[in-house]
Coordinates of C-alpha atoms in Angstrom, one line a residue:
X1 CA -46.7 13.9 9.5
X2 CA -44.2 11.1 10.1
X3 CA -40.7 12.1 11.0
X4 CA -38.0 11.5 8.5
X5 CA -35.8 8.5 9.3
X6 CA -32.3 9.0 10.6
X7 CA -29.5 8.8 8.1
X8 CA -26.1 7.2 8.8
X9 CA -23.2 8.2 6.6
X10 CA -20.7 5.4 6.2
X11 CA -17.2 5.6 4.8
X12 CA -14.8 2.6 4.6
X13 CA -11.4 2.7 2.9
X14 CA -10.4 0.0 0.3
X15 CA -7.9 -1.7 2.7
X16 CA -8.3 -1.6 6.5
X17 CA -5.9 -3.0 9.0
X18 CA -7.2 -4.0 12.5
X19 CA -5.3 -5.1 15.6
X20 CA -7.8 -7.5 17.1
X21 CA -9.6 -10.6 15.9
X22 CA -12.9 -9.1 17.1
X23 CA -13.7 -6.5 14.4
X24 CA -16.2 -3.8 15.4
X25 CA -17.7 -1.2 13.0
X26 CA -15.7 1.6 14.5
X27 CA -12.5 -0.3 13.7
X28 CA -13.1 -0.1 10.0
X29 CA -15.5 2.7 9.3
X30 CA -15.9 6.5 9.7
X31 CA -19.5 7.3 10.6
X32 CA -21.7 10.3 11.1
X33 CA -25.3 10.4 12.2
X34 CA -27.5 13.1 13.8
X35 CA -28.8 10.5 16.2
X36 CA -25.9 10.2 18.7
X37 CA -27.4 7.2 20.5
X38 CA -27.6 5.2 17.3
X39 CA -24.1 6.2 16.3
X40 CA -22.7 5.2 19.7
X41 CA -24.4 1.8 19.5
X42 CA -23.2 1.1 16.0
X43 CA -19.6 2.0 16.7
X44 CA -19.6 -0.9 19.2
X45 CA -21.3 -3.4 16.8
X46 CA -19.2 -6.5 16.1
X47 CA -19.3 -7.3 12.5
X48 CA -16.7 -10.1 12.1
X49 CA -14.4 -12.4 14.1
X50 CA -11.2 -13.7 12.6
X51 CA -10.7 -17.4 13.4
X52 CA -7.4 -18.6 14.8
X53 CA -7.2 -21.4 12.2
X54 CA -8.7 -21.9 8.9
X55 CA -10.4 -25.3 8.9
X56 CA -9.1 -26.2 5.4
X57 CA -5.6 -24.9 5.3
X58 CA -4.9 -25.1 9.1
X59 CA -3.4 -21.6 9.3
X60 CA -4.4 -18.3 10.7
X61 CA -6.9 -16.4 8.7
X62 CA -5.7 -12.8 8.4
X63 CA -7.5 -11.3 5.4
X64 CA -11.3 -11.1 4.7
X65 CA -13.0 -9.4 1.7
X66 CA -16.3 -7.6 2.5
X67 CA -19.1 -6.1 0.4
X68 CA -20.6 -2.9 1.8
X69 CA -24.0 -4.6 1.4
X70 CA -23.1 -7.1 4.1
X71 CA -22.3 -4.2 6.5
X72 CA -25.5 -2.4 5.7
X73 CA -27.4 -5.7 6.2
X74 CA -25.9 -6.1 9.7
X75 CA -26.8 -2.5 10.5
X76 CA -30.4 -3.0 9.4
X77 CA -30.6 -6.0 11.7
X78 CA -30.5 -3.6 14.7
X79 CA -32.0 -0.5 13.0
X80 CA -34.2 -1.6 10.1
X81 CA -35.5 2.0 9.6
X82 CA -32.1 3.6 9.5
X83 CA -31.1 5.0 6.1
X84 CA -27.5 4.2 5.3
X85 CA -25.6 6.4 2.8
X86 CA -22.3 4.8 1.7
X87 CA -19.7 7.3 0.6
X88 CA -16.8 4.9 0.7
X89 CA -15.8 1.7 -1.2
X90 CA -18.3 -0.8 -2.4
X91 CA -15.9 -3.7 -1.7
X92 CA -13.1 -3.6 0.7
X93 CA -10.4 -5.7 2.5
X94 CA -9.9 -6.1 6.2
X95 CA -6.5 -7.4 7.4
X96 CA -5.9 -8.6 10.9
X97 CA -2.5 -7.9 12.5
X98 CA -3.3 -9.4 15.9
X99 CA -0.6 -11.6 17.5
X100 CA 1.9 -10.7 14.8
X101 CA 5.3 -11.3 16.2
X102 CA 8.1 -8.8 15.5
X103 CA 11.5 -10.2 14.6
X104 CA 13.6 -7.1 14.5
X105 CA 16.9 -8.9 14.0
X106 CA 15.4 -10.8 11.1
X107 CA 14.0 -7.6 9.6
X108 CA 17.4 -6.0 9.8
X109 CA 19.1 -8.9 8.0
X110 CA 16.4 -8.9 5.3
X111 CA 16.8 -5.1 4.8
X112 CA 20.6 -5.4 4.6
X113 CA 20.4 -8.2 2.1
X114 CA 17.8 -6.3 0.0
X115 CA 20.0 -3.2 0.0
X116 CA 23.0 -5.2 -1.1
X117 CA 21.1 -6.8 -4.0
X118 CA 19.6 -3.5 -5.1
X119 CA 23.1 -1.8 -4.9
X120 CA 24.9 -4.3 -7.0
X121 CA 21.9 -4.8 -9.3
X122 CA 21.7 -1.0 -10.0
X123 CA 25.5 -0.8 -10.5
X124 CA 25.4 -3.7 -13.0
X125 CA 22.5 -2.1 -14.8
X126 CA 24.3 1.3 -15.1
X127 CA 27.5 -0.4 -16.3
X128 CA 25.6 -2.4 -18.8
X129 CA 23.9 0.7 -20.1
X130 CA 27.1 2.6 -20.4
X131 CA 28.7 -0.3 -22.3
X132 CA 25.8 -0.7 -24.7
X133 CA 25.7 3.0 -25.7
X134 CA 29.6 3.2 -25.6
X135 CA 29.7 6.2 -23.2
X136 CA 33.5 5.9 -22.8
X137 CA 34.0 6.2 -26.5
X138 CA 31.6 9.2 -26.7
X139 CA 33.5 10.9 -23.9
X140 CA 36.8 10.3 -25.6
X141 CA 35.6 11.6 -29.0
X142 CA 33.9 14.6 -27.4
X143 CA 37.0 15.4 -25.3
X144 CA 39.3 15.3 -28.3
X145 CA 37.0 17.5 -30.4
X146 CA 36.6 20.2 -27.7
X147 CA 40.0 20.2 -26.0
X148 CA 42.0 19.2 -29.1
X149 CA 44.0 16.3 -27.6
X150 CA 43.4 12.7 -26.9
X151 CA 41.7 11.6 -23.6
X152 CA 43.8 9.8 -21.0
X153 CA 40.7 7.9 -19.7
X154 CA 40.0 10.1 -16.7
X155 CA 38.9 13.7 -17.6
X156 CA 36.6 16.4 -16.5
X157 CA 33.8 14.6 -18.4
X158 CA 34.1 11.3 -16.5
X159 CA 34.4 13.1 -13.2
X160 CA 31.3 15.3 -13.8
X161 CA 29.4 12.3 -15.0
X162 CA 30.3 10.3 -11.9
X163 CA 29.2 13.1 -9.6
X164 CA 26.1 14.1 -11.6
X165 CA 24.6 10.6 -11.8
X166 CA 24.1 10.1 -8.1
X167 CA 22.8 13.7 -7.7
X168 CA 20.4 13.1 -10.6
X169 CA 19.2 9.9 -9.0
X170 CA 18.6 11.5 -5.7
X171 CA 16.7 14.4 -7.3
X172 CA 14.6 12.0 -9.4
X173 CA 13.7 9.8 -6.5
X174 CA 13.1 12.9 -4.4
X175 CA 15.1 11.6 -1.5
X176 CA 18.4 12.7 0.1
X177 CA 18.9 10.4 3.1
X178 CA 15.7 10.7 5.2
X179 CA 14.8 14.1 3.7
X180 CA 12.7 14.7 0.7
X181 CA 13.6 17.3 -1.9
X182 CA 10.0 18.4 -2.4
X183 CA 6.7 17.6 -0.7
X184 CA 5.5 15.6 -3.7
X185 CA 5.3 11.8 -3.3
X186 CA 8.4 10.0 -4.7
X187 CA 8.2 7.8 -7.8
X188 CA 8.7 4.8 -5.5
X189 CA 5.8 5.8 -3.3
X190 CA 3.6 6.3 -6.4
X191 CA 4.5 2.9 -7.8
X192 CA 3.9 1.3 -4.4
X193 CA 0.4 2.8 -4.2
X194 CA -0.3 1.5 -7.7
X195 CA 0.9 -1.9 -6.7
X196 CA -1.2 -1.9 -3.5
X197 CA -4.3 -1.0 -5.5
X198 CA -3.6 -3.8 -8.0
X199 CA -3.1 -6.3 -5.1
X200 CA -6.4 -5.1 -3.5
X201 CA -8.3 -5.4 -6.8
X202 CA -6.9 -9.0 -7.2
X203 CA -7.9 -10.0 -3.7
X204 CA -11.4 -8.7 -4.2
X205 CA -11.9 -10.2 -7.6
X206 CA -10.6 -13.6 -6.5
X207 CA -12.7 -13.6 -3.3
X208 CA -15.8 -12.8 -5.4
X209 CA -15.1 -15.6 -7.9
X210 CA -14.4 -18.1 -5.2
X211 CA -17.4 -17.1 -3.1
X212 CA -15.3 -16.1 -0.1
X213 CA -16.4 -12.5 0.0
X214 CA -18.7 -11.5 2.9
X215 CA -21.8 -10.4 0.9
X216 CA -25.6 -10.6 1.2
X217 CA -27.5 -13.6 -0.1

């Protein structure tokens, strides 16, 4: 009775970042196989090399889209009888961060400029909203109905509103400084993950349509 072929379980995430232009299978995939010798050899298998310059655009190539079939094909070149079970993504992106220069001063300037734009943009939005719904008039009318005298413009209502708004914003966004109110992901983190998924989907679809995805023939 013939022995059952070894099985390799392969898991690759949708977006993988590598730090070297030489991409090996262990850099992008989690693998498990009962045959430790096969597993050890496959971890060292080189599957792709990022070029320093793209021949058409004369710029460094940093992103490549792969089909899992191309990875299985390369594995079968060395181990044709090996059974591969994919438990990860069917299409994925590999991004190379090799030789990326850090410009801390420039990053600080960009962050400061972004914070200023967000601060004044949010302040303008809040003021516009308050003006559209006439919050000041509502506070004056409410104050006169409850207290029995006309508002002088700065009352307990305005003070509580001014204090409660930043507190409500911090609670909603689940952040007070560097600390989180709860362990749940913040709304910004949720939206960023959705944005990243949309970007990945677009990269994969564009690469497939343009024939730039690493796939089998």
